Coordinates of C-alpha atoms (C1' of nucleotides) in Angstrom, one line a residue:
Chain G
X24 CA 0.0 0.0 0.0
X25 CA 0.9 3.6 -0.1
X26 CA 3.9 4.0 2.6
X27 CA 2.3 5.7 5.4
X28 CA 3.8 9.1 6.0
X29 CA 3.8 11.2 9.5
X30 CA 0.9 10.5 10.7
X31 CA 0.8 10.2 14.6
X32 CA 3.9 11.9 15.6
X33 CA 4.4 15.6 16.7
X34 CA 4.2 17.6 13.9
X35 CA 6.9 20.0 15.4
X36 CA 9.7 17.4 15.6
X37 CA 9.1 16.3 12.0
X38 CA 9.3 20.3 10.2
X39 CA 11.9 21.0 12.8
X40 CA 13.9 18.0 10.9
X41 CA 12.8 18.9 7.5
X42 CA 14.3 22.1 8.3
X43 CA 17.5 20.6 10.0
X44 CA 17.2 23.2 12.8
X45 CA 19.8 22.5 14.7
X46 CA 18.9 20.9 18.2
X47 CA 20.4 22.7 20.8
X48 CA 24.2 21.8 21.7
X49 CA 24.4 18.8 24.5
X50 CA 27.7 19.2 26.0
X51 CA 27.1 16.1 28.0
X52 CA 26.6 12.4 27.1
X53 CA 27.6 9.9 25.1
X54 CA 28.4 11.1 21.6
X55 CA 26.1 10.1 18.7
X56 CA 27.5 7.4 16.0
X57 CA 25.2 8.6 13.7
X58 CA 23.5 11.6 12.3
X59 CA 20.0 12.4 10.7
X60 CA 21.8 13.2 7.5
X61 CA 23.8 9.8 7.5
X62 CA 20.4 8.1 8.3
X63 CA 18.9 9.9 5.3
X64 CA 21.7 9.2 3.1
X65 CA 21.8 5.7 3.9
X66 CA 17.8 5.2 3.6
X67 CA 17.5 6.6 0.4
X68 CA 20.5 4.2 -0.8
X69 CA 18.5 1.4 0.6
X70 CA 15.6 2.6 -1.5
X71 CA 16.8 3.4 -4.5
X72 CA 18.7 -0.1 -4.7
X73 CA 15.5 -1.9 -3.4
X74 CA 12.9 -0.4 -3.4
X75 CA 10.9 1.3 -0.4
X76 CA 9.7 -2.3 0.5
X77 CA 13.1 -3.1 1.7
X78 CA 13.5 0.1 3.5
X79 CA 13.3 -1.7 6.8
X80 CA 14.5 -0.1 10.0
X81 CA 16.5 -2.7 10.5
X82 CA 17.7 -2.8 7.0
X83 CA 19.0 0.8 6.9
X84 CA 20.8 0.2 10.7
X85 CA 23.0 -2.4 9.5
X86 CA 24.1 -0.3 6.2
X87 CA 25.0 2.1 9.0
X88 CA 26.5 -0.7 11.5
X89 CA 24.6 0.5 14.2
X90 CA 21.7 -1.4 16.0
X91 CA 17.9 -1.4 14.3
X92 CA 16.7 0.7 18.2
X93 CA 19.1 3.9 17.6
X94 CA 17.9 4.8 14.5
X95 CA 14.7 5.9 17.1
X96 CA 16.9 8.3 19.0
X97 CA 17.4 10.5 16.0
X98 CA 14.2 10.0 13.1
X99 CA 10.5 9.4 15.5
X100 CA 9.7 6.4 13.0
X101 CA 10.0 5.2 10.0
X102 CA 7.0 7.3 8.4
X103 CA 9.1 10.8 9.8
X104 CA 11.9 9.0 7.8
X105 CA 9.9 9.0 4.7
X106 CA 9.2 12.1 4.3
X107 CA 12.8 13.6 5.4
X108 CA 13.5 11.1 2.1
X109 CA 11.1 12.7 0.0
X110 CA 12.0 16.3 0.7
X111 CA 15.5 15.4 0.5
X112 CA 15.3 14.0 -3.1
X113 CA 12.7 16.7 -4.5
X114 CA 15.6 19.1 -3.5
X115 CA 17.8 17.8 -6.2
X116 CA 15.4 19.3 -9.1
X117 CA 17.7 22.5 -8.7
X118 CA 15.2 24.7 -10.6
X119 CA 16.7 27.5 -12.7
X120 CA 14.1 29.9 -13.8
X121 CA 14.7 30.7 -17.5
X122 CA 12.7 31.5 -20.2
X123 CA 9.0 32.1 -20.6
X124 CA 6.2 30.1 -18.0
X125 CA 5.9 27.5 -20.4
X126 CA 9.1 26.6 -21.0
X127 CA 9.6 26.7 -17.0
X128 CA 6.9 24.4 -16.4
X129 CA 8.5 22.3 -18.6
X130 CA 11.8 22.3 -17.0
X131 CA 9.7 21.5 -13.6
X132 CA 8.5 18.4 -15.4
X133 CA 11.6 17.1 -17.0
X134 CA 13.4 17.8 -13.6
X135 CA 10.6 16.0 -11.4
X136 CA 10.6 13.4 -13.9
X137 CA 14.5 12.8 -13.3
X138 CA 13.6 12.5 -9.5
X139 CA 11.7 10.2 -9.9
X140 CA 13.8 8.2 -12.3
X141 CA 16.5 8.6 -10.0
X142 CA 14.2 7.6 -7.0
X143 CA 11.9 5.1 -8.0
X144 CA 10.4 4.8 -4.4
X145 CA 8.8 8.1 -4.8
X146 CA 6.0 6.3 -6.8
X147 CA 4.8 4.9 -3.3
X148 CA 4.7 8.2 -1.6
X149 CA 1.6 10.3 -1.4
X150 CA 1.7 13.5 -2.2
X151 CA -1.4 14.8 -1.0
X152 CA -0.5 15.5 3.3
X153 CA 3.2 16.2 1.7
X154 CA 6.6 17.0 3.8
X155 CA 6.5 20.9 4.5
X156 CA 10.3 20.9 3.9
X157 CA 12.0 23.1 1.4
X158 CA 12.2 21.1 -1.7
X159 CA 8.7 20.6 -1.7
X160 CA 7.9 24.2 -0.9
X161 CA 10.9 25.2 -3.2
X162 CA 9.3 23.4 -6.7
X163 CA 5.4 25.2 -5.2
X164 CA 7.1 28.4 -5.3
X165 CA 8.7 27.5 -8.6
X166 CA 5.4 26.5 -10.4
X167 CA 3.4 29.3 -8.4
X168 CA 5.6 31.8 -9.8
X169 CA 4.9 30.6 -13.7
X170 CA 1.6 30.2 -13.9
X171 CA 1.3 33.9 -12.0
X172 CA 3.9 35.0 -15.0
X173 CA 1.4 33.7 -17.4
X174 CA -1.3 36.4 -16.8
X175 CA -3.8 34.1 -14.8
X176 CA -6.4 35.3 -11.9
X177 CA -5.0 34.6 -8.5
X178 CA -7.8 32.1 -7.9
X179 CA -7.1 30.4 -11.2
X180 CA -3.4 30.1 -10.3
X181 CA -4.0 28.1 -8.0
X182 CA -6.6 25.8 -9.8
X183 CA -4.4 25.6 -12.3
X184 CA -1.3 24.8 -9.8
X185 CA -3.1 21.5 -8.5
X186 CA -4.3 20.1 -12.3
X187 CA 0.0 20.7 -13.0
X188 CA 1.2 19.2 -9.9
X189 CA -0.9 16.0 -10.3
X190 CA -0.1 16.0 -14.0
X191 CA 3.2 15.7 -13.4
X192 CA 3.8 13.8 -10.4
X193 CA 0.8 11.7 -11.8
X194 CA 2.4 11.1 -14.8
X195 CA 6.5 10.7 -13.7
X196 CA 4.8 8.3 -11.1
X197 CA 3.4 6.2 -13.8
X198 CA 6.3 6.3 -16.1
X199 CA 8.5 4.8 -13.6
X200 CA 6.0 2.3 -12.4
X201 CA 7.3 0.1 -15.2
X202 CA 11.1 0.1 -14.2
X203 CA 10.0 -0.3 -10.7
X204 CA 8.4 -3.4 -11.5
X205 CA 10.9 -4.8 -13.9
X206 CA 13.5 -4.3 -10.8
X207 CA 11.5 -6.0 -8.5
X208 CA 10.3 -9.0 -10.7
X209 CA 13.3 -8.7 -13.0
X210 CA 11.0 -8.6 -16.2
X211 CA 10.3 -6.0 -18.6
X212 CA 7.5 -4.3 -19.3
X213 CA 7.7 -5.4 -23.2
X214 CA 8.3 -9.0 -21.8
X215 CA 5.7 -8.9 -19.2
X216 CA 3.2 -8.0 -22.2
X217 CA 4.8 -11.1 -24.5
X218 CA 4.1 -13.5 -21.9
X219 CA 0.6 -12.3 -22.3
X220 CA 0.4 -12.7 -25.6
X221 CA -2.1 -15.6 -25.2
X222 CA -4.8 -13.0 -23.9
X223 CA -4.4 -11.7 -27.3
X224 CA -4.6 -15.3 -28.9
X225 CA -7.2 -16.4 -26.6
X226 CA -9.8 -14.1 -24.8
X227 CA -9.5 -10.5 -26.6
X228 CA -12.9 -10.1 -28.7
X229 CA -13.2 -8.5 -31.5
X230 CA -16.6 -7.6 -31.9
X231 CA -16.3 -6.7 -28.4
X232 CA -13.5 -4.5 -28.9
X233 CA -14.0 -2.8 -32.4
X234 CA -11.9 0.7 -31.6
X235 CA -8.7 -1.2 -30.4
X236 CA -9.5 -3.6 -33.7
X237 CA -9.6 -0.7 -36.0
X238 CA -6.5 0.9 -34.2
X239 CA -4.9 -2.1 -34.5
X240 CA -5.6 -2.5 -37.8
X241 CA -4.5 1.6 -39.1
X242 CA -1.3 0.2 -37.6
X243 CA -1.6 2.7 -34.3
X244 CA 0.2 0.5 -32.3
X245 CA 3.7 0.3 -34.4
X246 CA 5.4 2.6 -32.5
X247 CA 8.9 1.2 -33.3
X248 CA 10.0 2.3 -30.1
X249 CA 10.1 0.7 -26.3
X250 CA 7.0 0.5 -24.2
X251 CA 8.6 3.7 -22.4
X252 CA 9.6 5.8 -25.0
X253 CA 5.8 5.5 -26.1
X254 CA 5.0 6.5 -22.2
X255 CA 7.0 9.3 -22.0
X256 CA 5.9 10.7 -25.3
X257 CA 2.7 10.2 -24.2
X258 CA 2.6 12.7 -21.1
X259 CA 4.6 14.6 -22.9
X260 CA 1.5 15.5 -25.6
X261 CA -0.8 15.8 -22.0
X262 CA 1.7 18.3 -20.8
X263 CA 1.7 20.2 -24.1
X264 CA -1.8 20.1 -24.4
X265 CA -2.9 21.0 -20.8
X266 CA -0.6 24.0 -21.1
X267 CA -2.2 24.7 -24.6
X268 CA -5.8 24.8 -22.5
X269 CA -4.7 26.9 -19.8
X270 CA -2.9 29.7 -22.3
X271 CA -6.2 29.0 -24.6
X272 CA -8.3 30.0 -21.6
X273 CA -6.8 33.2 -21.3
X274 CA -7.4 34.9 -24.4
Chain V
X708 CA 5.2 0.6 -1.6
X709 CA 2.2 0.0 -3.9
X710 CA 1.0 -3.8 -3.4
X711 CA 2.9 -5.7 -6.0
X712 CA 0.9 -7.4 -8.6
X713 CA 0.8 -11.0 -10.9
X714 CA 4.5 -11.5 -10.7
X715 CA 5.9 -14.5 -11.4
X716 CA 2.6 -16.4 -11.2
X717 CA 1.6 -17.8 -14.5
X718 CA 0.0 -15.1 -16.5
X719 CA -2.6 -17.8 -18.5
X720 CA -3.5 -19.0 -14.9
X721 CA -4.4 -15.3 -14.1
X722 CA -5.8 -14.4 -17.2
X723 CA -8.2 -17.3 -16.9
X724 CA -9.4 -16.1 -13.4
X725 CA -10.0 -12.6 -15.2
X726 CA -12.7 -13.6 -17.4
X727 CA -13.9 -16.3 -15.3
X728 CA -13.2 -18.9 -17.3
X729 CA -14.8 -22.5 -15.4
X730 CA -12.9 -24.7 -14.8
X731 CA -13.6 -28.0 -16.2
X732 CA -15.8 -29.9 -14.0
X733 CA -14.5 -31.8 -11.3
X734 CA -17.4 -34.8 -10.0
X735 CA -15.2 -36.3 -7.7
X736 CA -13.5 -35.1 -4.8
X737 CA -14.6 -32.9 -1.5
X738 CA -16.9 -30.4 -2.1
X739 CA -15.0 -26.6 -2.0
X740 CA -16.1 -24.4 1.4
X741 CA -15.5 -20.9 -1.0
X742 CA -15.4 -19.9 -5.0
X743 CA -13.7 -17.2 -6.2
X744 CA -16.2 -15.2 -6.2
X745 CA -16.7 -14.9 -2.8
X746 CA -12.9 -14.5 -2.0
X747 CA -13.0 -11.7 -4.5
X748 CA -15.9 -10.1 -2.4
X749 CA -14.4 -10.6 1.0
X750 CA -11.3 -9.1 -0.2
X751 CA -12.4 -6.0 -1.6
X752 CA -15.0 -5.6 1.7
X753 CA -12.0 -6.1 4.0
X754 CA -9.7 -3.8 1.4
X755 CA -12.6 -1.0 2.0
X756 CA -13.3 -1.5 5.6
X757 CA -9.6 -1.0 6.5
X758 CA -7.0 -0.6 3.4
X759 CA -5.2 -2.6 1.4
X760 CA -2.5 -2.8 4.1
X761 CA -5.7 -4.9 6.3
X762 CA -6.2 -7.1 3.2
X763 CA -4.1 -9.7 4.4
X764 CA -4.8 -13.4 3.6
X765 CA -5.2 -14.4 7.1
X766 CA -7.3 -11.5 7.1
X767 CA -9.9 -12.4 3.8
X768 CA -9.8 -16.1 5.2
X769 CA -11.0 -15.2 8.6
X770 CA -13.9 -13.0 6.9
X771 CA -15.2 -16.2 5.1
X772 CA -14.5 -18.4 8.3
X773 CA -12.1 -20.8 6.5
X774 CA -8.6 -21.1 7.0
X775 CA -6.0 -19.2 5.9
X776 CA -4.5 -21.9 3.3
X777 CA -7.9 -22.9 2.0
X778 CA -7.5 -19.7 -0.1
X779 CA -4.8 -20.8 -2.3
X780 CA -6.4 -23.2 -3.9
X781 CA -8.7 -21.0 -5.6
X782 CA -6.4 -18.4 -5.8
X783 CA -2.8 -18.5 -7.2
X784 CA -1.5 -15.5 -4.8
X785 CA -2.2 -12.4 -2.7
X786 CA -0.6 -11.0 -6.2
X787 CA -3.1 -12.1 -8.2
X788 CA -6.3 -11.5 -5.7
X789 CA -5.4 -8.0 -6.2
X790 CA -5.7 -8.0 -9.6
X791 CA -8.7 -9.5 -9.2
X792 CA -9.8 -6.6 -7.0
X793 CA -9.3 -4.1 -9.3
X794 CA -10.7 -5.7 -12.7
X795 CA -14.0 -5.8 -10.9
X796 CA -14.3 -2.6 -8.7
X797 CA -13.6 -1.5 -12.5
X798 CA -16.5 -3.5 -14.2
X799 CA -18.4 -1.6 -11.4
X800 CA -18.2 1.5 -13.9
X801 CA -20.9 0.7 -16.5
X802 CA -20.4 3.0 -18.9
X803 CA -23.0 4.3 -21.1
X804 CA -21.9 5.9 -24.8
X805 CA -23.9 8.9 -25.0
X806 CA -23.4 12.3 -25.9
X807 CA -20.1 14.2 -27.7
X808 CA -17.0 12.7 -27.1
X809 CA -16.1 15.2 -24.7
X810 CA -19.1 14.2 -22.7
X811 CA -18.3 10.6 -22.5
X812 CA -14.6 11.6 -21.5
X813 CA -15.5 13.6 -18.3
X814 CA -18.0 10.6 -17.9
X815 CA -15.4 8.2 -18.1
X816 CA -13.2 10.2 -15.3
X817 CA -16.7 11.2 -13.5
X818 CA -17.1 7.0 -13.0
X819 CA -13.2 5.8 -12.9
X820 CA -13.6 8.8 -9.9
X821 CA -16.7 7.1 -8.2
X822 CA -14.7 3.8 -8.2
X823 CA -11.9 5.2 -6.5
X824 CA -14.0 7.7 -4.0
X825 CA -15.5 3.5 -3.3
X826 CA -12.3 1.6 -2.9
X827 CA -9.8 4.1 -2.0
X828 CA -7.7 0.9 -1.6
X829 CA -7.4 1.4 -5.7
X830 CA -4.8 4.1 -4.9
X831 CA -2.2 1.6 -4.3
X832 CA -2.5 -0.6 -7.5
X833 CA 0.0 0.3 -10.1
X834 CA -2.2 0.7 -13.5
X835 CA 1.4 0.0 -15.9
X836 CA 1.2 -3.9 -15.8
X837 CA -2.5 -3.5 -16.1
X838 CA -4.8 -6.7 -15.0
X839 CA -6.0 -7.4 -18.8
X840 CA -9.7 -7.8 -17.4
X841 CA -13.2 -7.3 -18.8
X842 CA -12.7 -3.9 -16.2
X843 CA -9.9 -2.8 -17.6
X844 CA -10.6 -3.7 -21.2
X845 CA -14.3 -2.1 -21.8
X846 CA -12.5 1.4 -19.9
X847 CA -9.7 1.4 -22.6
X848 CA -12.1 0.8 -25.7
X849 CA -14.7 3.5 -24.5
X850 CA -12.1 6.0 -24.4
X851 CA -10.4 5.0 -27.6
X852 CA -14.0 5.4 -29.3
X853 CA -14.0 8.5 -27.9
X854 CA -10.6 9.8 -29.0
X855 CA -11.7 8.4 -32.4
X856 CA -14.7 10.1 -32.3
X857 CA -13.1 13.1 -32.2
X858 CA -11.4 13.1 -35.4
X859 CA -7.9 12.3 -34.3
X860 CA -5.2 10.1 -36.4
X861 CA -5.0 6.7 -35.5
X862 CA -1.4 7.3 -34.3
X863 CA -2.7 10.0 -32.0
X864 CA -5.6 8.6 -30.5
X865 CA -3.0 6.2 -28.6
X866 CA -0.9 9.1 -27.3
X867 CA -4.0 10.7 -26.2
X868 CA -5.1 7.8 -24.8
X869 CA -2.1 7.6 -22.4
X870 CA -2.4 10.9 -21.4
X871 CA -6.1 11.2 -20.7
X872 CA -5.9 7.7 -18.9
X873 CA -2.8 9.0 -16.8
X874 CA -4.7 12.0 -15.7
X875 CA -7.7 10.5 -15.1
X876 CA -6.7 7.7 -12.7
X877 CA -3.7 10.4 -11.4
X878 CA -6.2 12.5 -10.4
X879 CA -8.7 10.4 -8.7
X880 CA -5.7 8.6 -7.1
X881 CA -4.8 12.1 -5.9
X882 CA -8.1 12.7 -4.8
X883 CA -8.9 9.8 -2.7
X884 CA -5.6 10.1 -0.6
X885 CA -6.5 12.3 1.4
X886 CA -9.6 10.0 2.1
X887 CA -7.8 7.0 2.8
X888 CA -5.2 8.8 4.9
X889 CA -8.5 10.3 6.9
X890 CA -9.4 6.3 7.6
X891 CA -5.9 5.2 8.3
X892 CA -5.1 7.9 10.6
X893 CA -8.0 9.3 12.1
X894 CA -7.4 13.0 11.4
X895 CA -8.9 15.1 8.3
X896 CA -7.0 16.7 6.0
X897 CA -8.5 20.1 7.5
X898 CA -7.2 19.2 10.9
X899 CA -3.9 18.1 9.5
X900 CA -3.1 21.1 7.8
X901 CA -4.2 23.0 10.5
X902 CA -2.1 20.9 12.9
X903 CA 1.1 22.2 10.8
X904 CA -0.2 26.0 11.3
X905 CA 2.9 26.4 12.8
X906 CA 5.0 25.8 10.2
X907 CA 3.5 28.9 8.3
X908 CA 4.2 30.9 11.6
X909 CA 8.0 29.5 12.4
X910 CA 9.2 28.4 9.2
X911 CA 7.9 29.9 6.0
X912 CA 9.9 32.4 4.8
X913 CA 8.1 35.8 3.1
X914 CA 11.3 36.4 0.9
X915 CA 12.0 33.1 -0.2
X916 CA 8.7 32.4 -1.6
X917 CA 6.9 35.6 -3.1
X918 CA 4.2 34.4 -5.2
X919 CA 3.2 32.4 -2.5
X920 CA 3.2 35.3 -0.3
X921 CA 1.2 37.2 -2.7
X922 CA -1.6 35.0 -3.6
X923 CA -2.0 34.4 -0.1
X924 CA -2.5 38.1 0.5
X925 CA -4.5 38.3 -2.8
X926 CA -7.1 35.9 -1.0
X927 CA -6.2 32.9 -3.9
X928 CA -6.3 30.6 -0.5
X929 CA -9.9 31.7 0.8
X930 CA -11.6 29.0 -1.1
X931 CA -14.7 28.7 1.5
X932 CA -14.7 25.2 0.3
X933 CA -13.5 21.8 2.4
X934 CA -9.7 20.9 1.0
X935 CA -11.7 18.1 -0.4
X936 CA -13.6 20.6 -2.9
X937 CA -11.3 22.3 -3.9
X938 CA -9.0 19.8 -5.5
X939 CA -12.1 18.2 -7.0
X940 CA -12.6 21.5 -8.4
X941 CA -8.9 21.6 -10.0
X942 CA -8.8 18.3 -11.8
X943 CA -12.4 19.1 -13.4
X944 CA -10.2 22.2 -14.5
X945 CA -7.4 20.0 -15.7
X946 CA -9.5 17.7 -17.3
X947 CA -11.7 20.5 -19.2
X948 CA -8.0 22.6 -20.1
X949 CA -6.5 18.7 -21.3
X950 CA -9.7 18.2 -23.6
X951 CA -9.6 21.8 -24.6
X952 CA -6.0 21.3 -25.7
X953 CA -6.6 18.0 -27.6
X954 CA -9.2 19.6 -29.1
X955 CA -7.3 22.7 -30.5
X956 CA -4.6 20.3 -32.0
X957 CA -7.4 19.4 -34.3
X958 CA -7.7 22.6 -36.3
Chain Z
dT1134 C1' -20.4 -51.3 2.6
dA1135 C1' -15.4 -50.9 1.9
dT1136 C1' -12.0 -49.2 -1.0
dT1137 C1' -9.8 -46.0 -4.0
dG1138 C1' -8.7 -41.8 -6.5
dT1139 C1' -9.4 -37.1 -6.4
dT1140 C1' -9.9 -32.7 -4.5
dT1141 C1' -10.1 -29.4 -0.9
dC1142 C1' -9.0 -27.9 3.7
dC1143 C1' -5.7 -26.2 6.9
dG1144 C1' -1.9 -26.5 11.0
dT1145 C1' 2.7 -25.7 11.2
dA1146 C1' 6.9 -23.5 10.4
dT1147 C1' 10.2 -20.0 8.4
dG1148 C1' 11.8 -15.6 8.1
dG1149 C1' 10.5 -11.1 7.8
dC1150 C1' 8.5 -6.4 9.6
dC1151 C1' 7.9 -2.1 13.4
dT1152 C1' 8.7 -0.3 17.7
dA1153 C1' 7.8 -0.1 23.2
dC1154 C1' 10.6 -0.8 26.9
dG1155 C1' 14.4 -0.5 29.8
dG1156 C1' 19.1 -1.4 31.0
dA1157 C1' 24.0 -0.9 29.5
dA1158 C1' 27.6 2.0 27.9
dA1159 C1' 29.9 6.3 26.9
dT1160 C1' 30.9 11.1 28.1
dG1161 C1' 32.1 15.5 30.3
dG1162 C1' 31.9 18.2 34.6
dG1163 C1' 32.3 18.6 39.5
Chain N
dC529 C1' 35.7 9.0 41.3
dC530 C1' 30.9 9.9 40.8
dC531 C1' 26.9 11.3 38.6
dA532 C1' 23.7 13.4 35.3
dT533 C1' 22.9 13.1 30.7
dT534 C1' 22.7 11.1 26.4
dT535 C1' 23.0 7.5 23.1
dC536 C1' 23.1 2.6 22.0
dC537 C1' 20.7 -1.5 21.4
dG538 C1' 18.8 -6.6 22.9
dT539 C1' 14.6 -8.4 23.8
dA540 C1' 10.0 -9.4 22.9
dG541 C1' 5.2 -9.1 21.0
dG542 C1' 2.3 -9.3 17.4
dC543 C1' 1.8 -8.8 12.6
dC544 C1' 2.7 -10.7 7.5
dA545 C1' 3.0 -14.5 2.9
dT546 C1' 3.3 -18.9 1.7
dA547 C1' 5.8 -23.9 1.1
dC548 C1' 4.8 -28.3 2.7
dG549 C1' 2.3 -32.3 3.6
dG550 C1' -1.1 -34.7 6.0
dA551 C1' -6.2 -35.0 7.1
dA552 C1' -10.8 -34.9 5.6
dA553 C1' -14.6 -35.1 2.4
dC554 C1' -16.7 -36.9 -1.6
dA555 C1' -18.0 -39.9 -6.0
dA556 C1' -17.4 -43.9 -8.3
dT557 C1' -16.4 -48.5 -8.1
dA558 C1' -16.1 -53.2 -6.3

DNA sequence: TATTGTTTCCGTATGGCCTACGGAAATGGG
DNA sequence: CCCATTTCCGTAGGCCATACGGAAACAATA
């Protein structure tokens, strides 16, 4: 299921650690083997090699060497983790802002796409109760800004903020669902849809079914290219023409 | 992580399940406790009572006061239940082909919606290795007759059909997290965000983010509306600015 | 009725997960 | 040296999927 994400702890604690205030200096005690950035660090290795499934407490302690238990002295749980993740890889989009607002909504795509690529895991995290850290509140701003530059209403910036944010984290989501699944079953997508060449063979009806006949038939599905290149062209065109609505909508 | 799907089961096994093919008939041996059917049912009541995270086997077995191992020999896998899920909370859509192709579009996402806003569970099942079910099947050809309908080229109508697909379950994925966070955790997403007031008091930063700061001052944020409303509103937005788009690439 | 072949039912066991609890170990100051 | 403070972490409880194999139910046959 979705990884749950902060739910019960104190709020506080977790945007205190999404902003890495500092806690305040303990002069006394015994001195900590591990910091929250090296738990971070380590977490998100775990993840991107194997997935947020394997993301076990205990998994990320021994990549540290430390015991699973003091982990809990520095993160409150493993949902607080999740979210310092999230924030943590959102800030690598490094947003420049050139050019006009399309073209920057663009770049927010194609950079929140690469997160994503990079970070497969972030497929499994909800974005709707999302991290108040900076990277999140960094790419808002970022998209904010554009769709103000394009001329709209204050009310319909924001409308239109929420249709582009789920586009695109709807749609690099999807896209990376594929390799996702082809790490974790070690099959492609184009060889997961061979093996199921007997639906094809066996069940698919064509009276039943007389568009995807017809498409079939014009040749529509001859792309020539890989299951994702198809994908990725695809949300491309939505982008494209979801940006075409928006600027049609002003005039 | 979202609930991993027919993996290395064997696909004609599954695909059989799918349309309900009957098995031949068996007149000897003891008389099965539980079809299918009813596993199917049990699982999807338990999966809406309490998540797909509740939908354990031991869990669906108890439901149907059979044993937890009695399940597997109707049912290859917990992989392949879920698919099963989903192909018929999808059937549950019963589309009707009336009006402009527009009109069956927003249709279309009005229903795939309802069946989310039902089984909020649906949130966590990855749509790229699709279940090739009747549910699944019947969606994709109404919205390729659609596309068709609209005049596009064959080639196109499958690059629209990715896109309007991808936004369509993106956003009513989007939609029903909050609603399954709600269940899961107790709290609204109005309390939640309120419960983080203080990061707008301690933490955000006027200078950093601008537009934000301006749109909040220019009332954008007064919506009146629950949190839930208002990102209804935005993906009926979306959808309408997507369509409009598609549509202008026409002429 | 007793036997046999077939099918379903399901108890057990393995190895994983998160995290509450509380004691052990380390550290710097008096 | 002692002690307050802080971190480290072993244990334990209660979840999960599912491989395995024997027990139980049933129809046909003898």
């Amino acid at each position: 299921m979705a990884a749950e994400r902060s739910g019960g702890g104190d709020p506080a604690r977790t945007i205190a650690l999404l902003w890495r205030k500092p806690p305040e200096p303990k002069p006394v005690g015994r001195k900590p083997k591990v910091s929250v950035d090296q738990i971070i660090t380590a977490a998100i290795a775990v993840a991107d090699r194997e997935g947020l499934g394997a993301m076990s407490m205990a998994r990320v302690a021994q990549e540290l060497t430390v015991g699973t238990m003091s982990l809990y002295t520095h993160v409150p749980g493993k949902a607080e983790l999740i979210d310092l993740m999230a924030d943590a890889v959102l800030q690598e989009r490094d947003l420049t802002s050139d050019g006009t607002w399309r073209d920057r909504i663009k770049h927010y795509a194609d950079r929140t796409r690469a997160v994503y690529q990079a970070h497969p895991w972030m497929r499994d995290v909800s974005m709707v109760r999302p991290p108040l850290g900076p990277g999140l509140m960094d790419g808002q701003e970022f998209v904010l800004a554009a769709l103000a530059d394009a001329g709209l209403e204050p009310r319909h910036v924001t409308t239109a903020h929420i249709a582009v944010e789920g586009f695109v984290h709807g749609a690099a989501a999807s896209e990376v669902d594929d390799q996702q699944l082809e790490e974790k079953t070690g099959e492609s997508g184009d060889s997961w849809w061979g093996a199921r060449q007997l639906f094809w063979d066996d069940y698919f009806d064509v009276e039943r079914y007389p568009t995807m006949t017809s498409l079939w038939n014009a040749g529509a599905y001859d792309t020539g290219g890989t299951l994702s290149d198809t994908v990725r062209d695809s949300f491309d065109y939505g982008l494209e023409k979801l940006l075409d609505g928006i600027e049609g909508g002003l005039r």
